[in-house]
mmCIF file of C-alpha atoms in Angstrom:
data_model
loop_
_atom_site.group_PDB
_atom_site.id
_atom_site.type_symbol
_atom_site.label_atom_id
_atom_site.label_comp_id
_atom_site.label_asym_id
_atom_site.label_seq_id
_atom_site.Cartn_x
_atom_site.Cartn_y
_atom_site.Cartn_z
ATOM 1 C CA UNK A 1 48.179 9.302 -14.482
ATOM 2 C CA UNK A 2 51.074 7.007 -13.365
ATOM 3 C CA UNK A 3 53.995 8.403 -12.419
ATOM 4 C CA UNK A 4 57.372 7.834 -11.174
ATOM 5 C CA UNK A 5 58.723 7.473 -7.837
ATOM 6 C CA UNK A 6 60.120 11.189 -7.891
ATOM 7 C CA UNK A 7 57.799 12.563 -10.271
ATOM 8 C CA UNK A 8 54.177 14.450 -9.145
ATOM 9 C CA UNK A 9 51.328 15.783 -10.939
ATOM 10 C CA UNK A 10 51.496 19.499 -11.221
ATOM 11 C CA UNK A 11 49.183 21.291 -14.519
ATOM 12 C CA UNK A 12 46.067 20.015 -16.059
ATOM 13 C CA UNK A 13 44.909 21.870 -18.550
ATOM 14 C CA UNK A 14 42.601 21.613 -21.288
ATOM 15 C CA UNK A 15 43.441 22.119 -25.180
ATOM 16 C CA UNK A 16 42.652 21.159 -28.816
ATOM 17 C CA UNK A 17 44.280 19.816 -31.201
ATOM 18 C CA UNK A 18 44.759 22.702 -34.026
ATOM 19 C CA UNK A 19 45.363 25.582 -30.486
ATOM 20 C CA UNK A 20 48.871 27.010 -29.650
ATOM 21 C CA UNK A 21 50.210 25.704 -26.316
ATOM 22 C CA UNK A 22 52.821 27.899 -24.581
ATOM 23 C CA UNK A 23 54.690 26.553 -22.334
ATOM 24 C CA UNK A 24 56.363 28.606 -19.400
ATOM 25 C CA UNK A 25 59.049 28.165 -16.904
ATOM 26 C CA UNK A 26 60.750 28.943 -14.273
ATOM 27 C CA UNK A 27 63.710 30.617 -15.509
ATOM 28 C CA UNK A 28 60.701 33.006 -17.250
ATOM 29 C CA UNK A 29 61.279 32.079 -20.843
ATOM 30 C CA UNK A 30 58.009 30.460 -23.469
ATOM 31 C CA UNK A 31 58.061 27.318 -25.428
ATOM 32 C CA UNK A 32 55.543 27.122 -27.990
ATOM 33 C CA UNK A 33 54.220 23.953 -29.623
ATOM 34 C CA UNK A 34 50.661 22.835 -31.418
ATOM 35 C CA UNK A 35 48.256 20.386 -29.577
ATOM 36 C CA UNK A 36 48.355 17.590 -31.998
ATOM 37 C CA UNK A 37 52.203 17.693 -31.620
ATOM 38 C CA UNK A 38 51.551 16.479 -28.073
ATOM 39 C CA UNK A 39 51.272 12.643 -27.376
ATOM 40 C CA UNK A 40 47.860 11.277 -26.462
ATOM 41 C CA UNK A 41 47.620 8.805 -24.406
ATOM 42 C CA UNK A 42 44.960 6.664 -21.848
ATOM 43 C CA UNK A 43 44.053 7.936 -18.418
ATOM 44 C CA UNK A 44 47.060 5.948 -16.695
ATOM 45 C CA UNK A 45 49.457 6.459 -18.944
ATOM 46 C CA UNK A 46 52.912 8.094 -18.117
ATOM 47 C CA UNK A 47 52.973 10.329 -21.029
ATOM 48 C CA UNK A 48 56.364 11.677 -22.595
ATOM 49 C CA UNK A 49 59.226 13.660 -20.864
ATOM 50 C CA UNK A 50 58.217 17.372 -21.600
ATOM 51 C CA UNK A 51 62.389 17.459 -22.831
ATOM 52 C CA UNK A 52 61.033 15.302 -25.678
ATOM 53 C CA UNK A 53 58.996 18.310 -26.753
ATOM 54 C CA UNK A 54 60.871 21.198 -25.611
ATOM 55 C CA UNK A 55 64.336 22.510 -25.832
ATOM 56 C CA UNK A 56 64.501 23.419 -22.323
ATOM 57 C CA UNK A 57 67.376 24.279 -20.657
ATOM 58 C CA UNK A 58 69.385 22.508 -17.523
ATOM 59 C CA UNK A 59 67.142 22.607 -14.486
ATOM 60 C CA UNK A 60 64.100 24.320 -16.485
ATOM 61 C CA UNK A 61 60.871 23.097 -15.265
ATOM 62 C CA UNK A 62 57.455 24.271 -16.613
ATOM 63 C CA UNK A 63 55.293 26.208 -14.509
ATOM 64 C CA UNK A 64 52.323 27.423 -16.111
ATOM 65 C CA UNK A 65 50.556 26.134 -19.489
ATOM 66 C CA UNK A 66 48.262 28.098 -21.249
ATOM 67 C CA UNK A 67 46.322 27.742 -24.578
ATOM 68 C CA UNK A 68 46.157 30.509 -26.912
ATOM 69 C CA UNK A 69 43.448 30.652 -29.935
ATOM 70 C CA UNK A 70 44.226 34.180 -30.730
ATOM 71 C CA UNK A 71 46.177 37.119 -30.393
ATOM 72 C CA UNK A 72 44.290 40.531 -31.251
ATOM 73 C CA UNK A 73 44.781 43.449 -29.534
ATOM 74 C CA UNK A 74 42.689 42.479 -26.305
ATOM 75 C CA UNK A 75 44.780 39.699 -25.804
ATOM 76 C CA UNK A 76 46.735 40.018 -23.077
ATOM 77 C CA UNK A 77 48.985 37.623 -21.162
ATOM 78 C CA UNK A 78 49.466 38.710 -16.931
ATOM 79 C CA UNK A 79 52.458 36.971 -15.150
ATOM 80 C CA UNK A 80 53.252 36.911 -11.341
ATOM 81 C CA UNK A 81 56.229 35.610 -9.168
ATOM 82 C CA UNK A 82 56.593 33.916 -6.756
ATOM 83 C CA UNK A 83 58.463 37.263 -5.047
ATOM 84 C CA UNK A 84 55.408 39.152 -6.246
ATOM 85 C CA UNK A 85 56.213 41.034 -8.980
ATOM 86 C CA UNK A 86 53.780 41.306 -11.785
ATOM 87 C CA UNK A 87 53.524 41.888 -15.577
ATOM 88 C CA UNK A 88 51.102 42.408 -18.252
ATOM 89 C CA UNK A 89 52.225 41.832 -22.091
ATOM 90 C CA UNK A 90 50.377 41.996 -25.248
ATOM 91 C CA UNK A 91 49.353 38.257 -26.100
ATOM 92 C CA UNK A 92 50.983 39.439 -29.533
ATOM 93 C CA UNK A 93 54.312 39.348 -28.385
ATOM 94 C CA UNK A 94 54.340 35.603 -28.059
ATOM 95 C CA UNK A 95 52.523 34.464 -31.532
ATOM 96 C CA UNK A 96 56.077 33.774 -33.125
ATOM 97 C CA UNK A 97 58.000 31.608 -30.818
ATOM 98 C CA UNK A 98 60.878 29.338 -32.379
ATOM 99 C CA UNK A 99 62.068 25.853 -31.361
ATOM 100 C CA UNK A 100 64.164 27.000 -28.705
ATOM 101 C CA UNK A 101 62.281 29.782 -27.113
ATOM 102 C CA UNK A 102 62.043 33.380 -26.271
ATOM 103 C CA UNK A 103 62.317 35.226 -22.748
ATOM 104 C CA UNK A 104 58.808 35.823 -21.328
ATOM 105 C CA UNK A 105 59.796 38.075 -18.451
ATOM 106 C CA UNK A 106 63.101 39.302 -17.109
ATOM 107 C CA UNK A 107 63.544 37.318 -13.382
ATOM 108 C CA UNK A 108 65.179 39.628 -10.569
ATOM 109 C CA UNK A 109 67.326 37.653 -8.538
ATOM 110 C CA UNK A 110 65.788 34.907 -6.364
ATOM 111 C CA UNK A 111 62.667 35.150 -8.234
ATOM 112 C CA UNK A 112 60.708 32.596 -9.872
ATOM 113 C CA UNK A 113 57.535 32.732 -12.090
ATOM 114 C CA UNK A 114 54.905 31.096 -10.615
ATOM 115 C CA UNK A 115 51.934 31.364 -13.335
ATOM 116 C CA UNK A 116 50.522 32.911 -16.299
ATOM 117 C CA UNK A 117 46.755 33.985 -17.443
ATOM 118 C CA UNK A 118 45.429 35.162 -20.451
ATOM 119 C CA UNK A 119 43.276 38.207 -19.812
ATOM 120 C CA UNK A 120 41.514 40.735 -21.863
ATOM 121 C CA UNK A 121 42.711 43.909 -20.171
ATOM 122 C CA UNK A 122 40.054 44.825 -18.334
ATOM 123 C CA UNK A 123 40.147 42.140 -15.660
ATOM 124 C CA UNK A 124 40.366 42.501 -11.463
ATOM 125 C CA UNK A 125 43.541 40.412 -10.684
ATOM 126 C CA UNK A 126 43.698 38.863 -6.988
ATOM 127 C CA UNK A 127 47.291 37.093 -5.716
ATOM 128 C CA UNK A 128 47.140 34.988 -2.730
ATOM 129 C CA UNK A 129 50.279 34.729 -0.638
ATOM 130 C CA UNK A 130 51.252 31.573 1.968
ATOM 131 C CA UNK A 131 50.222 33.394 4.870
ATOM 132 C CA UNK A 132 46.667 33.699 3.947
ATOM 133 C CA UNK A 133 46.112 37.228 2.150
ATOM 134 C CA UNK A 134 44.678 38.246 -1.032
ATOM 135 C CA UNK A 135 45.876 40.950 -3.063
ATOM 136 C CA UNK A 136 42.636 42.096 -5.216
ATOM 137 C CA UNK A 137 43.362 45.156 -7.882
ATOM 138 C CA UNK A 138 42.388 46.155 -11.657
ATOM 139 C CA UNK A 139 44.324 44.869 -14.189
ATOM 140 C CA UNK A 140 44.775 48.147 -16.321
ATOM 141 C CA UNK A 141 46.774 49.450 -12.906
ATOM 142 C CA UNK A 142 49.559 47.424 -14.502
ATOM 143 C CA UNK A 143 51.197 48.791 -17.652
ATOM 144 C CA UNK A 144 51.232 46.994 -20.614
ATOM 145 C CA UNK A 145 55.303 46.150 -21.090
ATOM 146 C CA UNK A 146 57.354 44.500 -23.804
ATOM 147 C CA UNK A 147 58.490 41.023 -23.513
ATOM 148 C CA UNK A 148 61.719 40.887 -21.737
ATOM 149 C CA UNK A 149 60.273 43.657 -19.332
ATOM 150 C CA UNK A 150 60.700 42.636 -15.581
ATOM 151 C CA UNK A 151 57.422 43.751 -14.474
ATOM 152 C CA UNK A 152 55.913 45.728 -10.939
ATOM 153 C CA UNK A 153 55.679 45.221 -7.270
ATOM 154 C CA UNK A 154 51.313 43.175 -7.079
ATOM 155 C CA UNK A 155 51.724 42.575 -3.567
ATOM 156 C CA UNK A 156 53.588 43.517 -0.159
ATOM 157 C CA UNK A 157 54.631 39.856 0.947
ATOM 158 C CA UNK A 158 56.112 39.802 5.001
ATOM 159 C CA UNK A 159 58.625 37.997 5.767
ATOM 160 C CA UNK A 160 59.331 34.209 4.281
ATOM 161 C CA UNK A 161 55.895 34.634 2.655
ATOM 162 C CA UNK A 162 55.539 33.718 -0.710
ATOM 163 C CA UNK A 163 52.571 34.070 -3.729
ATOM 164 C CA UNK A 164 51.105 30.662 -4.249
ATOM 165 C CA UNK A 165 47.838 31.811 -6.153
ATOM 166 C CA UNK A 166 47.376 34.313 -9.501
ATOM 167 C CA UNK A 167 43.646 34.343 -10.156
ATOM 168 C CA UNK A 168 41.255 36.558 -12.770
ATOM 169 C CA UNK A 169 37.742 37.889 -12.016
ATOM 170 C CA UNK A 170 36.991 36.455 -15.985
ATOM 171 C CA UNK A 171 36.785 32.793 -14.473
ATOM 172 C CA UNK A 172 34.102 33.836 -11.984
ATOM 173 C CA UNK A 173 32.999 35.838 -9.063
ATOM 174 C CA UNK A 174 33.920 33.639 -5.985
ATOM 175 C CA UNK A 175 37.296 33.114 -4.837
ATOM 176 C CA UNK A 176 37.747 29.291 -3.682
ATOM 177 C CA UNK A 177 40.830 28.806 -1.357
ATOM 178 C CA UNK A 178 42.209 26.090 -0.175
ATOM 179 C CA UNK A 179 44.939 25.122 2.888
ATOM 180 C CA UNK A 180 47.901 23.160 2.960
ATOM 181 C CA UNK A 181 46.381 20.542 4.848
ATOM 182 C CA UNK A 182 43.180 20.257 2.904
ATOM 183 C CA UNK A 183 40.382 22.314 3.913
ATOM 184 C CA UNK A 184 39.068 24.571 1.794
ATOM 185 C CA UNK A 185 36.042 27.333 1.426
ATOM 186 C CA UNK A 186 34.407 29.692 -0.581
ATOM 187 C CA UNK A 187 34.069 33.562 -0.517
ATOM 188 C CA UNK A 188 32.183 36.009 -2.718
ATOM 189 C CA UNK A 189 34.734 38.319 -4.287
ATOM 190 C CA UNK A 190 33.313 41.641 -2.924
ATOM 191 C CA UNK A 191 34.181 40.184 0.213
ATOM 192 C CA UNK A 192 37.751 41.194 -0.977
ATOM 193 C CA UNK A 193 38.506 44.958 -1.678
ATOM 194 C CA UNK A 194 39.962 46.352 -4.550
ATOM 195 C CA UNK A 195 42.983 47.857 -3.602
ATOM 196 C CA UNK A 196 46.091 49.517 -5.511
ATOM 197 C CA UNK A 197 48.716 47.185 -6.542
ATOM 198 C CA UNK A 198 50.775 46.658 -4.291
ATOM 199 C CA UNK A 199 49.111 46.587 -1.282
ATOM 200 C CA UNK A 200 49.431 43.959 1.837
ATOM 201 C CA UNK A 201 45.598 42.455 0.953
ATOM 202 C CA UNK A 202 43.620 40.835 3.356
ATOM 203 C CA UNK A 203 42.966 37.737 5.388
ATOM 204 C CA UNK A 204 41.645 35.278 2.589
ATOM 205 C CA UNK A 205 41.565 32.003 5.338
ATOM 206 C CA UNK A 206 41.624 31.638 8.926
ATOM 207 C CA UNK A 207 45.751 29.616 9.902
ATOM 208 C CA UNK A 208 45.221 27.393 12.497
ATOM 209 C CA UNK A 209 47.471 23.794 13.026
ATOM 210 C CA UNK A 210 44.436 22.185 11.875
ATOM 211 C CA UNK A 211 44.697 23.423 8.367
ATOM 212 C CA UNK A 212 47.710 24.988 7.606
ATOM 213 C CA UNK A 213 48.854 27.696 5.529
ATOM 214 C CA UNK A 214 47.294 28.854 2.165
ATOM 215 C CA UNK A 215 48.354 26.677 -0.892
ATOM 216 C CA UNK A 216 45.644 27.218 -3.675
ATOM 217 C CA UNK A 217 43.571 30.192 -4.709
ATOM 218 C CA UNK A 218 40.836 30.051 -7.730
ATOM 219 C CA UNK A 219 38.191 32.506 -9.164
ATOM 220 C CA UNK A 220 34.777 30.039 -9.497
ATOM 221 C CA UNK A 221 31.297 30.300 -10.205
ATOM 222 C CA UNK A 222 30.280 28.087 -7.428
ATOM 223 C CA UNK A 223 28.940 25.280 -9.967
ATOM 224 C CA UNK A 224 31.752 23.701 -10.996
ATOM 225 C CA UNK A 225 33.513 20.435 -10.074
ATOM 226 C CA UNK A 226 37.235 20.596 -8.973
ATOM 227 C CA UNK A 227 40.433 18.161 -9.518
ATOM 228 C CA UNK A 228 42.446 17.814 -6.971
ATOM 229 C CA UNK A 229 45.613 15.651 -7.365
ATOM 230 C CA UNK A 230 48.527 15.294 -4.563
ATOM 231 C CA UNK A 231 52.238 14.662 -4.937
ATOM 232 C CA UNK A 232 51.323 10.662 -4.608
ATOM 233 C CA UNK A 233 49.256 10.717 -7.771
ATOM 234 C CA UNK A 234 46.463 10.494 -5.820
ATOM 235 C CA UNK A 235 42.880 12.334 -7.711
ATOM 236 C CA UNK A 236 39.913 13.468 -6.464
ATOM 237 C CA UNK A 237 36.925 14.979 -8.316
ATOM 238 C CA UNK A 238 33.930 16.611 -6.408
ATOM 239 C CA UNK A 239 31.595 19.516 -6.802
ATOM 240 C CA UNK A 240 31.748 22.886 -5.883
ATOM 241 C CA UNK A 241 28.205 22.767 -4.446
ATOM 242 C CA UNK A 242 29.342 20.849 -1.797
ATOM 243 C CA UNK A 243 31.617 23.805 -0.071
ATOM 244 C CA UNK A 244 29.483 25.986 1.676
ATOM 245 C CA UNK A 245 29.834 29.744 1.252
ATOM 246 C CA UNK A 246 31.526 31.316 4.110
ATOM 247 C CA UNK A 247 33.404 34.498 4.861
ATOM 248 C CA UNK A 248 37.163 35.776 4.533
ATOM 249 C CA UNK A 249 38.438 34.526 8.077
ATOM 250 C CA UNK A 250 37.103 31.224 8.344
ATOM 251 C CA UNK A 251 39.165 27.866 8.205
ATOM 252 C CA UNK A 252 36.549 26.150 5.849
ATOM 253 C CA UNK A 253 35.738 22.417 5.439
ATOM 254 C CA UNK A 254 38.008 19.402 5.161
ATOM 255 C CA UNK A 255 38.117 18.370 0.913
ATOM 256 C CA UNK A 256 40.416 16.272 1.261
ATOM 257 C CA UNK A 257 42.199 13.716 3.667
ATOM 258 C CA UNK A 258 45.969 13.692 3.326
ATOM 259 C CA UNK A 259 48.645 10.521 3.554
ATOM 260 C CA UNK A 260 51.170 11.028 5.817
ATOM 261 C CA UNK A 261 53.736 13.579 4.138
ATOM 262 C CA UNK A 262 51.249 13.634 1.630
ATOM 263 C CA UNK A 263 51.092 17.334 -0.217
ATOM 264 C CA UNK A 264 48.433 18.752 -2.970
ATOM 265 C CA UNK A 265 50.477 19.146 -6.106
ATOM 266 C CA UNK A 266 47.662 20.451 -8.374
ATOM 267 C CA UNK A 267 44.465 21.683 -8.390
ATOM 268 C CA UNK A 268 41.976 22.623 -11.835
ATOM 269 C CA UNK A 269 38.573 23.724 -12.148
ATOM 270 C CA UNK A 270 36.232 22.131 -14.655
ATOM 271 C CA UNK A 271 32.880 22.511 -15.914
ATOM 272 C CA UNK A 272 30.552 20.252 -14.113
#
């Protein structure tokens, strides 16, 4: 994708034409709009400004993207902040959006959603926080709550820590994290105990100068290949088989080699 000089990649996702794509932000509020309604375009094309789509408000910016192709009663929809409060809403609540959208979640003060999954209700939920801990604990200890509910505490964060990572055991058993400066690893998932929400969690990625802080957490199967895209526009596509299975508090293996000032921006998982 080409983009502008102040612009970086953040979400890829994948979706179908006749699917429901909500769209949330920030400020915690859904937009809702069908796939074909969405521009296609070539691999380096710019695309559309996401205003052109959406009714979003001043300083709105989309955090988390998710395709829906139902909403029965297992449908669920789990939410975490970047202060580490959590939520869990019936998927139901958000089949009937309008043009300018609804509140997904009610934001305490200097709190910001940071992503979205769609679970089934029965899922273990892991949160990953900058300084390298994981959170792991069942879904169902989180109440199901109405829409403009503000949610629970998932996680003790310390000080100037933040959640960077919302994962689901229901896309796989292995946890695959990844540092600020590019080195990443994988870990079986019973490596990390389930705990009650919120709890402190445990050491997810050994912090040295070498690799940085933790930026990325994903639930894998081990098999898959992974997109990783930095704030340059810069893409790289390799395997999961090539990241050798190691334990909790271990730095891991470079993935990537970073530009000066370069950052990761996004990072997907995708069928090999």
């Amino acid at each position: 994708m080409k983009t502008k000089a102040d612009d970086d990649i953040k979400i890829l996702r994948h979706s179908r034409t006749k699917t429901d794509v909500l769209f949330f932000t920030n400020l915690g509020r859904v937009y809702h709009c069908r796939g074909y309604q969405i521009p296609e375009g070539n691999r380096t094309s710019k695309g559309v400004p996401i205003v052109n789509l959406l009714k979003l408000l001043p300083d709105e910016t989309v955090e988390a993207i998710i395709s829906m192709d139902s909403y029965g009663p297992d449908d669920y929809l789990f939410f975490a902040t970047t202060g580490g409060v959590v939520k869990r809403s019936p998927a139901s609540e958000f089949e009937n959006i309008n043009s300018n959208g609804k509140i997904a979640i009610t934001l305490r003060e200097g709190d910001s959603l940071l992503d979205v999954r769609h679970t089934n209700g029965k899922a273990i939920i892991s949160l990953g926080s900058s300084n390298g801990k994981v959170c792991s604990f069942y879904e169902n200890d989180v109440r199901s709550m109405g829409r403009t509910a503000s949610g629970v505490k998932g996680i003790e964060l310390e000080d100037n820590a933040k959640v960077v990572g919302l994962v689901t055991s229901l896309d796989g058993t292995k946890i695959f994290s990844l540092s600020e400066n590019g080195y990443g690893k994988i870990t079986d998932g019973t490596e990390y105990r389930i705990t009650s929400r919120g709890g402190k969690g445990v050491k997810t990625i050994k912090e040295t100068e070498k690799n940085g802080g933790l930026c990325v957490i994903k639930n894998v199967k081990g098999d898959e290949d992974i997109i990783l895209i930095t704030d340059h526009g810069t893409t790289i596509r390799t395997s999961l088989t090539q990241i050798n299975e190691t334990g909790r508090n271990t730095v891991g293996v470079k993935v990537i080699t970073l530009r000066d000032k370069e950052k990761i921006s996004s990072v997907s998982v995708l069928p090999s």
